[in-house]
């Protein structure tokens, strides 16, 4: 377990260097007192472990641009992913700016590192939201409006980057909202491709809206024992009443797919019932080949403190291809 006395810890993602697991996670000072304030004070913490149980905390490894110049990532940093390009490590992260849209101005940035602790940020967002397919502040204004809405996005975050299994470049999955779908029924998986991890081409979503989820957060796309599964998180308050009545109030969900890009029938998603409050939980393969979930528990709506990373929860896929406790 990873718990920090002076910092809240929540969403996390993992990189494996073959020797140690590197945990990256959002953190913010408990001195803020109100956990709701953490979203505009988030930085990325870094810890390492040989076993996903005992962690060595290495402090903040990445934060917002503090140069004083206006930047797309000058307010706070949110969830992302880390990959190795064969020479260096690359982090793709969610960025929030001081442009006047509060937390609704979400962009995807990138940074590079040789040691997973010291990161050099890129100059610009790597892939912008396209209003043809996705909601942004230009076509769906958020509660906090400003003079420059073009290119902004209410939900454009949690970039998951992975190599194409057949060697055809790289894929990025992004949590987004479908432009013409109803609120809390509009969560979709945005998709972009790149030949080199630098130039990205955005396309339409890989799934349809209308499944009763307002957001498909912290996307994970893994192959377990030869079968592909998509895992995502959604707050119960961001689901439709019909979805809750049909499948209950849970935070972690999975749906099988034929390959790394689906297709996925999000309407058929099932909850991870063994831990109803488990949230933004990385799916990690251990050294023996087995799989586990680690994450935090979303207890904030109950007024409880779940801001710590759990010990590993062993998981597998059931006969239908859904994630279950092992």
XYZ file of C-alpha atoms in Angstrom:
326
model
C 0.000 0.000 0.000
C 1.107 3.546 -0.690
C -0.234 6.257 1.607
C 1.394 9.650 2.126
C 0.788 11.565 5.339
C 0.825 15.021 3.773
C -0.500 14.280 0.281
C -3.691 12.918 -1.193
C -2.984 10.198 -3.749
C -5.499 9.155 -6.423
C -5.386 8.239 -10.171
C -2.277 6.244 -11.090
C -0.510 4.498 -13.974
C 2.424 2.089 -14.127
C 5.587 1.598 -16.171
C 7.688 -1.570 -15.812
C 11.424 -1.302 -16.535
C 11.917 -5.067 -16.101
C 13.405 -4.629 -12.638
C 11.084 -2.240 -10.813
C 7.506 -1.149 -11.215
C 7.268 2.639 -11.516
C 4.027 4.055 -10.180
C 2.984 7.510 -11.346
C 0.053 9.082 -9.551
C -1.783 12.317 -9.007
C -1.018 13.996 -5.725
C -2.036 17.192 -3.941
C -1.426 18.630 -0.456
C -3.745 17.478 2.307
C -3.203 20.991 3.704
C -5.846 22.136 1.195
C -8.320 20.457 3.611
C -11.078 20.210 0.987
C -10.353 17.259 -1.371
C -12.428 18.981 -4.038
C -9.622 21.533 -4.432
C -7.082 18.880 -5.409
C -7.960 18.934 -9.109
C -6.419 22.355 -9.684
C -3.388 21.545 -7.505
C -2.472 18.140 -8.946
C 1.085 17.141 -9.761
C 2.559 13.746 -10.660
C 4.240 11.736 -7.909
C 6.595 8.825 -8.528
C 7.245 5.683 -6.494
C 8.996 2.395 -7.236
C 8.426 -1.150 -6.039
C 9.773 -4.640 -6.761
C 6.426 -6.267 -5.907
C 3.587 -3.681 -6.124
C 3.290 -3.842 -2.317
C 6.275 -2.037 -0.779
C 6.826 1.385 -2.335
C 9.701 3.858 -2.261
C 8.347 7.383 -2.730
C 10.593 9.557 -4.905
C 8.610 12.795 -4.682
C 7.095 14.909 -7.426
C 8.478 14.024 -10.853
C 6.307 16.240 -13.050
C 4.087 19.245 -12.535
C 2.507 22.181 -14.355
C 4.678 24.629 -16.246
C 5.834 27.156 -13.670
C 7.751 29.454 -16.022
C 5.110 32.158 -15.810
C 4.437 32.112 -19.532
C 0.901 31.161 -20.663
C 0.888 27.442 -21.393
C -1.676 24.749 -22.064
C -0.367 22.933 -18.949
C 0.242 25.800 -16.521
C -2.437 24.963 -13.907
C -2.297 21.252 -13.084
C -1.406 17.836 -14.485
C -3.800 14.905 -14.636
C -3.747 11.243 -15.573
C -1.704 9.762 -18.409
C 0.463 6.828 -19.436
C 4.144 6.025 -20.005
C 5.720 4.023 -22.855
C 9.253 3.259 -23.996
C 10.104 4.056 -27.616
C 13.204 1.866 -27.598
C 15.509 4.697 -26.601
C 13.662 6.901 -24.095
C 10.571 6.944 -21.963
C 7.631 9.065 -23.028
C 4.818 10.292 -20.814
C 1.507 11.418 -22.272
C -0.531 13.386 -19.772
C -3.670 15.415 -19.310
C -3.086 19.149 -18.869
C -5.301 21.878 -17.450
C -4.517 25.555 -18.015
C -5.138 28.988 -16.517
C -6.886 30.218 -19.663
C -10.127 30.866 -17.793
C -12.121 27.660 -18.313
C -11.328 26.175 -14.888
C -10.949 22.369 -15.268
C -12.827 22.246 -18.586
C -9.863 23.258 -20.733
C -8.276 19.808 -21.026
C -5.403 19.074 -23.401
C -3.024 16.158 -24.016
C 0.698 16.874 -23.623
C 3.886 14.829 -23.736
C 7.271 14.688 -22.031
C 10.412 12.570 -22.387
C 12.800 11.062 -19.840
C 15.883 8.880 -19.616
C 15.315 7.770 -16.014
C 11.527 8.011 -15.379
C 12.113 10.675 -12.708
C 13.260 13.751 -14.633
C 11.010 14.810 -17.509
C 11.378 17.350 -20.295
C 8.019 18.646 -21.499
C 7.043 19.176 -25.109
C 6.158 22.575 -26.487
C 2.559 22.006 -27.572
C -0.416 19.677 -27.108
C 0.123 16.526 -29.138
C -3.445 15.937 -30.327
C -6.390 18.342 -30.144
C -10.073 17.596 -29.898
C -12.019 17.637 -33.181
C -15.526 19.060 -32.864
C -16.787 16.977 -35.771
C -16.928 13.953 -33.498
C -16.366 15.150 -29.940
C -17.799 17.723 -27.555
C -15.670 20.780 -26.937
C -16.261 24.234 -25.525
C -16.988 25.581 -28.989
C -19.943 23.272 -29.634
C -20.963 22.464 -26.042
C -20.044 25.362 -23.718
C -19.100 24.391 -20.179
C -20.379 26.260 -17.083
C -17.218 28.378 -16.954
C -16.902 30.248 -20.244
C -14.184 32.525 -21.563
C -13.344 34.555 -24.663
C -11.332 31.834 -26.395
C -13.336 28.632 -26.677
C -11.964 27.301 -29.945
C -10.194 23.976 -29.582
C -11.039 23.510 -25.918
C -12.654 20.392 -24.574
C -14.867 19.638 -21.641
C -13.594 16.046 -21.533
C -10.323 15.236 -23.311
C -8.061 13.314 -21.008
C -6.382 10.155 -19.720
C -4.315 9.377 -22.849
C -3.395 5.693 -23.084
C -0.574 5.077 -25.555
C 0.558 1.630 -26.705
C 2.412 0.055 -29.611
C 0.417 -1.594 -32.354
C 0.734 -5.368 -31.787
C 1.516 -5.880 -35.472
C 4.259 -3.250 -35.470
C 2.236 -0.620 -37.339
C 3.093 2.444 -35.271
C 1.328 3.548 -32.106
C -2.199 4.058 -30.825
C -3.621 6.570 -28.355
C -6.980 6.102 -26.632
C -8.506 9.197 -25.012
C -11.505 9.652 -22.716
C -13.957 11.858 -24.620
C -17.635 12.704 -25.104
C -19.584 12.171 -28.332
C -20.781 15.472 -29.759
C -24.449 14.676 -30.370
C -25.162 12.393 -27.400
C -27.015 13.255 -24.194
C -25.245 14.118 -20.968
C -24.159 11.049 -18.953
C -24.848 8.970 -22.059
C -22.046 10.391 -24.183
C -18.849 8.710 -23.013
C -16.726 7.335 -25.876
C -13.172 6.213 -26.644
C -11.372 8.680 -28.916
C -8.602 7.233 -31.086
C -5.428 8.666 -32.601
C -2.525 7.025 -34.425
C 1.140 7.886 -34.885
C 4.074 6.404 -36.803
C 6.658 7.896 -34.441
C 5.025 9.003 -31.135
C 5.353 12.638 -32.244
C 2.910 13.241 -35.096
C -0.626 12.139 -34.267
C -3.717 11.792 -36.456
C -7.095 11.842 -34.721
C -10.031 9.794 -35.949
C -13.637 9.092 -34.926
C -14.452 7.220 -31.709
C -13.964 3.469 -31.488
C -17.328 2.881 -29.828
C -20.844 4.281 -29.837
C -22.362 6.489 -27.113
C -25.673 5.621 -25.498
C -24.421 3.019 -23.003
C -25.313 5.050 -19.919
C -21.797 6.272 -19.135
C -20.931 9.961 -19.149
C -17.218 9.219 -19.139
C -14.979 6.264 -19.881
C -12.081 7.377 -17.699
C -8.561 5.997 -17.253
C -8.854 3.597 -20.183
C -6.833 0.390 -20.171
C -6.571 -2.029 -23.065
C -4.859 -5.324 -22.215
C -4.478 -8.818 -23.583
C -4.870 -11.427 -20.842
C -4.282 -15.069 -21.708
C -4.840 -14.325 -25.377
C -8.057 -12.327 -24.906
C -8.446 -8.544 -25.165
C -10.341 -6.549 -22.561
C -11.044 -2.829 -22.140
C -11.196 -1.568 -18.554
C -12.458 1.891 -17.593
C -13.731 3.917 -14.661
C -16.917 5.943 -14.284
C -18.352 7.791 -11.299
C -21.853 6.498 -10.461
C -23.078 10.105 -10.539
C -21.971 10.246 -14.185
C -24.162 7.335 -15.250
C -27.756 7.403 -16.400
C -30.500 6.262 -14.059
C -31.215 3.389 -16.451
C -27.601 2.175 -16.302
C -27.575 2.292 -12.510
C -30.900 0.445 -12.288
C -29.622 -2.220 -14.668
C -26.102 -2.844 -13.385
C -25.682 -0.983 -10.088
C -23.395 1.684 -8.669
C -19.821 0.602 -9.304
C -16.675 2.457 -10.346
C -14.584 -0.010 -12.386
C -15.969 -1.657 -15.542
C -14.768 -3.978 -18.277
C -15.877 -5.123 -21.705
C -14.268 -7.736 -23.995
C -13.070 -6.933 -27.510
C -11.810 -8.842 -30.502
C -8.560 -6.882 -30.615
C -6.689 -3.873 -29.211
C -9.078 -1.487 -30.986
C -12.237 -3.420 -30.198
C -14.849 -3.316 -31.425
C -16.364 -2.782 -27.990
C -20.025 -2.906 -27.115
C -19.878 -0.507 -24.179
C -23.545 -1.158 -23.455
C -22.497 -4.706 -22.501
C -19.917 -3.522 -19.933
C -20.016 -5.243 -16.554
C -18.829 -3.915 -13.191
C -15.937 -5.191 -11.106
C -18.175 -6.156 -8.220
C -15.481 -7.375 -5.814
C -14.488 -3.801 -4.935
C -17.339 -1.381 -5.763
C -15.349 1.787 -4.968
C -12.089 0.853 -6.700
C -11.253 3.746 -9.031
C -8.664 4.516 -11.720
C -6.977 1.186 -10.992
C -4.061 0.160 -13.233
C -4.184 -3.392 -14.559
C -0.623 -4.692 -14.082
C 1.060 -7.944 -15.048
C 3.244 -9.444 -12.325
C 6.553 -11.244 -12.873
C 4.846 -14.657 -12.795
C 2.502 -13.618 -15.622
C -0.585 -13.158 -13.460
C -2.567 -9.917 -13.401
C -3.600 -7.583 -10.583
C -5.393 -4.290 -10.067
C -4.033 -1.526 -7.876
C -5.721 1.821 -7.343
C -7.491 4.078 -4.900
C -11.025 3.839 -3.550
C -13.471 6.588 -4.450
C -14.821 7.226 -0.943
C -14.986 11.008 -1.254
C -18.801 11.050 -1.854
C -19.176 9.328 1.517
C -16.923 11.818 3.272
C -14.239 9.167 3.803
C -10.531 9.180 2.967
C -9.595 6.625 0.317
C -6.652 8.603 -1.069
C -4.069 5.826 -1.030
C -2.978 3.082 -3.435
C -4.267 -0.362 -2.514
C -2.302 -3.571 -2.300
C -2.625 -5.716 -5.449
C -5.987 -7.346 -6.114
C -5.526 -10.575 -8.145
C -7.759 -10.655 -11.218
C -8.473 -12.769 -14.278
C -11.034 -12.950 -17.082
C -14.186 -15.012 -16.691
C -15.614 -17.307 -19.345
C -17.218 -14.336 -21.119
C -14.031 -12.247 -21.122
C -14.901 -9.848 -18.284
C -12.527 -8.819 -15.491
C -13.198 -10.590 -12.164
C -11.338 -11.165 -8.915
C -9.130 -14.245 -8.935
